[in-house]
Coordinates of C-alpha atoms and ligand atoms in Angstrom, one line a residue:
M7 CA -20.4 -16.8 18.5
P8 CA -23.2 -17.3 16.1
A9 CA -24.1 -20.8 14.9
K10 CA -21.8 -23.2 13.2
P11 CA -18.3 -21.9 13.6
D12 CA -16.9 -25.4 13.0
A13 CA -18.8 -25.7 9.8
I14 CA -17.5 -22.3 8.6
V15 CA -13.9 -23.1 9.5
N16 CA -14.1 -26.6 7.9
A17 CA -15.6 -25.3 4.6
L18 CA -13.1 -22.4 4.4
T19 CA -10.0 -24.4 5.1
D20 CA -11.0 -27.2 2.8
W21 CA -11.8 -24.6 0.0
F22 CA -8.4 -22.8 0.6
A23 CA -6.5 -26.1 0.3
R24 CA -8.0 -26.6 -3.2
H25 CA -8.3 -23.1 -4.5
A26 CA -5.6 -20.9 -3.0
R27 CA -3.4 -19.0 -5.4
D28 CA 0.2 -20.0 -5.5
L29 CA 1.8 -16.8 -4.3
P30 CA 5.6 -16.5 -3.6
W31 CA 5.2 -15.4 0.0
R32 CA 2.9 -18.5 0.6
R33 CA 5.9 -20.8 0.0
T34 CA 7.7 -19.6 3.1
L35 CA 7.1 -19.5 6.9
D36 CA 9.8 -16.7 7.3
P37 CA 8.1 -14.0 9.3
Y38 CA 10.2 -11.3 7.7
A39 CA 9.2 -12.3 4.2
I40 CA 5.5 -12.6 5.3
W41 CA 5.7 -9.2 7.0
V42 CA 7.2 -7.5 3.9
S43 CA 4.4 -9.0 1.7
E44 CA 1.7 -7.9 4.1
I45 CA 2.9 -4.3 4.1
M46 CA 3.3 -4.2 0.3
L47 CA -0.2 -5.7 -0.1
Q48 CA -1.8 -2.8 1.8
Q49 CA -3.7 -0.7 -0.9
T50 CA -1.9 -2.6 -3.7
Q51 CA -3.0 -5.5 -5.9
V52 CA -1.3 -8.9 -5.7
K53 CA -0.1 -8.9 -9.3
T54 CA 1.6 -5.6 -8.8
V55 CA 3.2 -6.7 -5.5
I56 CA 4.8 -9.9 -6.8
P57 CA 7.7 -8.4 -8.7
Y58 CA 8.3 -5.8 -6.0
W59 CA 8.4 -8.5 -3.3
E60 CA 10.7 -10.8 -5.3
R61 CA 13.2 -8.0 -6.0
W62 CA 13.0 -6.8 -2.3
M63 CA 13.7 -10.3 -1.0
R64 CA 16.6 -10.8 -3.4
E65 CA 18.2 -7.5 -2.3
L66 CA 17.2 -7.3 1.3
P67 CA 16.7 -10.9 2.4
D68 CA 16.4 -10.4 6.1
A69 CA 15.9 -7.8 8.8
G70 CA 19.6 -7.3 9.2
A71 CA 20.1 -6.4 5.6
L72 CA 17.1 -4.0 5.6
A73 CA 18.3 -2.4 8.9
K74 CA 21.6 -1.3 7.4
A75 CA 20.5 -0.6 3.8
P76 CA 20.9 3.0 2.7
P77 CA 17.5 4.7 3.0
E78 CA 17.8 5.8 -0.7
R79 CA 18.0 2.2 -1.7
V80 CA 15.0 1.2 0.4
L81 CA 12.9 4.0 -1.2
K82 CA 14.1 3.0 -4.7
L83 CA 13.0 -0.6 -4.1
W84 CA 9.6 0.8 -3.0
E85 CA 9.3 3.3 -5.8
G86 CA 5.9 3.0 -7.5
L87 CA 4.1 1.3 -4.6
G88 CA 3.1 4.7 -3.0
Y89 CA 2.5 5.4 0.7
Y90 CA 6.3 5.7 1.3
T91 CA 5.9 5.9 5.1
R92 CA 5.4 2.2 4.9
A93 CA 8.9 1.7 3.4
R94 CA 10.4 3.9 6.0
N95 CA 8.6 2.1 8.8
L96 CA 9.7 -1.2 7.5
Q97 CA 13.3 -0.1 7.8
K98 CA 12.7 1.4 11.3
A99 CA 11.1 -1.8 12.4
A100 CA 14.0 -3.9 11.0
Q101 CA 16.4 -1.7 13.0
A102 CA 14.2 -2.4 16.1
V103 CA 14.4 -6.1 15.3
V104 CA 18.2 -5.9 15.3
E105 CA 18.4 -3.7 18.4
R106 CA 15.8 -5.4 20.6
H107 CA 15.9 -9.0 19.3
G108 CA 19.4 -9.5 18.0
G109 CA 18.1 -9.7 14.4
R110 CA 15.7 -12.6 15.0
F111 CA 12.1 -11.6 14.2
P112 CA 10.0 -11.8 17.4
D113 CA 7.4 -14.5 17.7
T114 CA 5.0 -13.1 20.2
F115 CA 2.0 -11.0 19.2
D116 CA 2.9 -8.2 21.7
E117 CA 6.5 -7.9 20.6
V118 CA 5.5 -7.9 16.9
L119 CA 2.8 -5.2 17.7
E120 CA 5.4 -3.0 19.3
L121 CA 7.4 -2.7 16.1
P122 CA 7.0 0.6 14.1
G123 CA 4.3 0.5 11.4
I124 CA 2.8 -2.7 12.6
G125 CA -0.8 -2.6 13.7
R126 CA -3.2 -5.2 15.0
Y127 CA -4.0 -6.6 11.6
T128 CA -0.4 -7.0 10.5
A129 CA 0.7 -8.4 13.8
G130 CA -2.2 -10.9 13.6
A131 CA -1.3 -11.9 10.1
I132 CA 2.4 -12.4 10.8
C133 CA 1.8 -14.4 14.0
S134 CA -1.0 -16.6 12.4
I135 CA 0.8 -17.2 9.1
A136 CA 4.4 -17.6 10.3
F137 CA 3.8 -19.1 13.7
N138 CA 0.3 -20.6 13.4
Q139 CA -0.9 -18.7 16.4
P140 CA -4.7 -18.0 16.9
T141 CA -4.4 -14.3 16.3
P142 CA -7.3 -12.7 14.4
I143 CA -7.1 -10.5 11.3
L144 CA -9.5 -7.9 10.1
D145 CA -8.9 -5.9 6.9
G146 CA -11.3 -4.7 4.2
N147 CA -11.7 -8.2 2.7
V148 CA -12.3 -9.9 6.0
I149 CA -14.7 -7.2 7.1
R150 CA -16.8 -7.8 4.0
V151 CA -16.8 -11.6 4.4
L152 CA -17.8 -11.5 8.0
A153 CA -20.4 -8.7 7.6
R154 CA -22.1 -10.9 5.0
L155 CA -21.6 -14.2 6.6
F156 CA -23.3 -12.9 9.8
A157 CA -25.5 -10.3 8.1
I158 CA -24.1 -7.4 10.1
E159 CA -26.1 -4.4 8.9
D160 CA -24.5 -1.7 11.1
N161 CA -21.6 0.3 9.9
P162 CA -18.2 -1.5 10.5
R163 CA -16.5 1.9 11.0
E164 CA -18.5 2.3 14.3
R165 CA -16.4 1.2 17.3
A166 CA -18.9 -1.3 18.7
V167 CA -19.4 -3.0 15.3
N168 CA -15.7 -3.1 14.6
D169 CA -15.2 -4.7 18.0
R170 CA -17.8 -7.3 17.2
L171 CA -16.1 -8.1 13.9
W172 CA -12.7 -8.6 15.6
N173 CA -14.5 -10.9 18.1
L174 CA -15.9 -13.0 15.3
A175 CA -12.5 -13.2 13.6
E176 CA -11.0 -14.2 16.8
A177 CA -13.6 -16.9 17.5
L178 CA -13.1 -18.3 14.1
V179 CA -9.3 -18.6 14.3
Q180 CA -9.6 -20.1 17.8
T181 CA -12.1 -22.6 16.4
A182 CA -9.6 -23.4 13.7
Q183 CA -6.9 -24.0 16.4
K184 CA -9.2 -26.4 18.2
T185 CA -10.3 -28.3 15.1
G186 CA -6.6 -28.5 14.1
W187 CA -7.1 -28.8 10.4
P188 CA -4.7 -29.1 8.7
E189 CA -2.9 -30.3 11.8
T190 CA 0.0 -27.9 11.8
H191 CA -1.3 -24.8 10.0
A192 CA -4.9 -24.4 11.0
C193 CA -4.8 -20.8 12.2
S194 CA -2.6 -19.8 9.2
V195 CA -5.0 -21.5 6.7
L196 CA -8.2 -20.1 8.2
N197 CA -6.9 -16.5 8.2
Q198 CA -5.6 -16.8 4.7
A199 CA -8.8 -18.4 3.6
L200 CA -10.8 -15.5 4.9
M201 CA -8.6 -13.0 3.0
E202 CA -8.6 -15.2 -0.2
L203 CA -12.4 -15.6 -0.1
G204 CA -12.8 -11.8 0.1
A205 CA -10.3 -11.3 -2.8
L206 CA -11.6 -14.0 -5.2
V207 CA -15.2 -14.9 -4.4
C208 CA -16.9 -12.5 -1.9
T209 CA -16.0 -9.4 -3.9
P210 CA -17.4 -6.0 -3.3
K211 CA -19.6 -6.1 -6.4
N212 CA -21.3 -9.3 -7.8
P213 CA -20.0 -11.8 -5.2
A214 CA -19.8 -15.3 -6.7
C215 CA -22.2 -16.8 -4.1
D216 CA -22.8 -19.9 -6.3
A217 CA -19.1 -20.8 -6.1
C218 CA -18.7 -19.9 -2.4
P219 CA -17.8 -22.6 0.0
V220 CA -19.8 -21.0 2.8
S221 CA -22.9 -20.0 0.8
R222 CA -25.2 -22.4 2.8
L223 CA -24.0 -20.8 6.0
C224 CA -24.2 -17.2 4.8
A225 CA -26.9 -15.2 6.6
A226 CA -26.7 -12.3 4.1
R227 CA -27.2 -14.6 1.1
R228 CA -30.1 -16.3 2.8
R229 CA -31.8 -12.9 3.1
G230 CA -30.6 -11.6 -0.3
I231 CA -28.9 -8.6 1.2
Q232 CA -25.2 -9.5 0.4
E233 CA -24.8 -6.8 -2.2
S234 CA -25.7 -4.1 0.3
L235 CA -23.1 -5.2 2.9
P236 CA -20.9 -4.1 4.4
N237 CA -22.8 -1.0 5.2
L238 CA -20.0 1.6 4.9
D239 CA -21.0 5.3 5.0
Q240 CA -20.3 7.3 1.9
R241 CA -16.7 8.5 1.4
A242 CA -16.0 12.2 1.7
E243 CA -16.5 14.1 -1.5
T244 CA -13.5 14.4 -3.7
T245 CA -11.6 17.7 -4.3
A246 CA -9.9 18.7 -7.5
R247 CA -6.4 20.2 -7.3
H248 CA -4.1 21.5 -10.0
F249 CA -0.3 21.8 -10.0
A250 CA 2.0 23.4 -12.6
T251 CA 5.1 21.1 -12.9
F252 CA 8.2 22.3 -14.7
L253 CA 10.7 20.2 -16.6
I254 CA 13.5 22.7 -16.6
Q255 CA 16.6 21.9 -18.7
R256 CA 20.1 23.2 -18.6
D257 CA 23.0 21.6 -20.5
G258 CA 21.2 18.3 -21.0
R259 CA 20.3 18.0 -17.3
W260 CA 17.0 18.4 -15.6
L261 CA 16.2 20.2 -12.4
A262 CA 14.8 18.0 -9.6
Q263 CA 14.2 18.7 -5.9
Q264 CA 14.1 16.4 -2.9
R265 CA 11.0 16.7 -0.7
P266 CA 11.9 17.8 2.9
A267 CA 11.5 15.7 6.0
G268 CA 8.1 15.6 7.8
V269 CA 5.9 16.0 4.7
V270 CA 4.0 13.5 2.6
N271 CA 6.5 11.5 0.4
A272 CA 9.4 12.9 2.5
H273 CA 12.9 12.5 0.9
L274 CA 11.5 11.5 -2.5
W275 CA 12.5 13.4 -5.6
E276 CA 10.2 15.5 -7.8
F277 CA 10.3 18.2 -10.5
P278 CA 9.7 21.8 -9.4
N279 CA 6.0 22.3 -9.0
V280 CA 3.6 24.8 -7.6
E281 CA -0.1 24.4 -6.8
S282 CA -2.5 26.6 -8.7
A283 CA -6.0 27.5 -7.7
H284 CA -7.2 26.8 -11.3
I285 CA -5.9 25.2 -14.4
P286 CA -2.6 27.1 -14.8
N287 CA -2.7 29.3 -17.9
D288 CA 0.3 31.5 -17.1
P289 CA 3.0 29.1 -15.9
C290 CA 5.8 31.7 -16.3
A291 CA 4.0 34.0 -13.8
L292 CA 3.7 31.1 -11.4
A293 CA 7.4 30.3 -11.7
K294 CA 8.3 34.0 -11.1
A295 CA 6.0 34.2 -8.0
Q296 CA 7.2 30.9 -6.6
W297 CA 11.0 30.9 -7.3
N298 CA 11.7 34.4 -8.6
I299 CA 12.9 33.0 -11.9
T300 CA 12.1 34.5 -15.3
L301 CA 11.4 31.8 -17.8
A302 CA 11.4 33.0 -21.5
A303 CA 8.7 30.4 -22.2
A304 CA 7.0 27.3 -20.7
D305 CA 5.7 24.9 -23.3
P306 CA 2.7 22.8 -22.3
M307 CA 3.5 19.1 -22.6
G308 CA 0.3 17.5 -21.3
T309 CA -1.1 16.3 -18.0
I310 CA -0.9 13.5 -15.5
K311 CA -3.8 12.6 -13.2
H312 CA -3.5 10.8 -9.9
S313 CA -5.3 10.6 -6.6
I314 CA -4.1 11.0 -3.0
T315 CA -6.8 10.2 -0.4
R316 CA -9.8 12.4 -1.5
Y317 CA -7.8 14.7 -3.8
R318 CA -8.0 14.2 -7.5
I319 CA -4.8 15.9 -8.7
T320 CA -3.9 17.0 -12.2
Q321 CA -0.2 17.8 -12.9
H322 CA 0.0 20.2 -15.8
V323 CA 3.5 19.7 -17.2
F324 CA 5.5 22.5 -18.8
R325 CA 8.9 22.4 -20.4
A326 CA 11.3 25.3 -20.1
Q327 CA 15.0 26.3 -20.5
W328 CA 16.8 27.6 -17.5
P329 CA 17.5 31.3 -18.2
A330 CA 21.0 31.5 -19.5
R331 CA 22.0 34.5 -17.6
S332 CA 20.2 33.7 -14.4
R333 CA 22.4 34.2 -11.3
L334 CA 19.9 32.3 -9.2
D335 CA 21.2 29.1 -7.6
P336 CA 18.0 26.9 -7.6
A337 CA 17.5 24.5 -4.7
G338 CA 17.8 21.0 -6.0
R339 CA 20.1 19.1 -8.4
W340 CA 20.6 19.1 -12.1
L341 CA 20.2 15.4 -13.0
T342 CA 21.4 13.5 -16.1
P343 CA 18.8 11.0 -17.5
G344 CA 20.8 8.2 -15.8
E345 CA 20.6 9.9 -12.4
L346 CA 16.9 10.5 -12.9
D347 CA 16.4 6.7 -13.3
S348 CA 18.5 5.8 -10.2
L349 CA 16.9 8.2 -7.7
A350 CA 13.5 7.4 -6.0
F351 CA 10.8 9.7 -7.4
T352 CA 7.2 10.1 -6.2
S353 CA 4.9 7.9 -8.3
A354 CA 3.4 10.9 -10.1
H355 CA 6.7 12.5 -11.0
R356 CA 8.1 9.1 -12.2
K357 CA 5.1 8.9 -14.5
I358 CA 5.9 12.5 -15.7
A359 CA 9.6 11.5 -16.4
R360 CA 8.5 8.4 -18.3
K361 CA 5.8 10.2 -20.4
F362 CA 7.6 13.5 -21.2
L363 CA 11.4 12.8 -21.0
R364 CA 11.6 9.8 -23.2
Ligands
SF4_30 FE1 -20.0 -13.7 0.3 FE2 -21.9 -14.8 -1.2 FE3 -20.2 -16.4 0.1 FE4 -22.0 -15.0 1.5 S1 -22.4 -16.6 0.0 S2 -19.8 -15.2 2.0 S3 -22.1 -13.1 0.2 S4 -19.7 -14.9 -1.6

């Protein structure tokens, strides 16, 4: 362990006690509530998560309630947060909590880690925050803070560097346990302080070093290299993709289809769509080729843009009438506006419904 772990721990925990945001999941030691917040916070900003977490906890207040909830309900509560596998894994893990642990959330790191969808970071966060155990955490925020504090110039995505960062995180939380400040929650406070510092002060661009509680101890700042750390290699180049998406109407209802099992966004609903190699300029031909339906016309409504991993996706939205004399029975359901609201749609298609069906 490099120099001054006690000084780092003391400065961080003291700062956290005075500057931590008052977030709803910080007012509880319930491991279920903390777990839900940690999963929601992956890839999503705090201010977005707060209303989702509050609604979820009202409707599914414990693992037993989540385990037996209809999957459609779970997806609907998650709608808009994206990465729907996380919601499905939450329910699978809740069912495992009921089956393996009689509904009581396990309190050992190994048992928590065995639950579906829970990796080393999440298990460490739950055990340290709910049970004050000296389990380390390492997410993007903590990687940035530690890489700067200890001036680690190698790429954190490399195995050896990542191992070193985990070791540093572990040494700090173990130091917190030994120093015992504040007496009953030292591990919880230290880990949350690392996350909070990364979120509020040691930000990716323009870190607020002048306001940082560990600035005197920070090796990167001393050398003036904080802005260049962590040294992450360049992300893969982005790829543009185009989809023609059809709002097809029949008798005041709209055609929607449920995505099959085993694909991205499985079981969520969406409007009929087809990928096009270019900006689609003949949507009727695409519909004919994809579903063998002959649309009289497809009126362009506009576009919605969104990203999935490295793909920059443009949905080109067209409005059409179902051919009156068609004998085809399309896969999917004809939904009323009320049904459209109540089913769980993918984020992009929910945006399409909001923008073009209001
Ligand atoms: Fe980050 Fe600056 Fe604090 Fe170092 S001094 S930990 S770079 S905010």
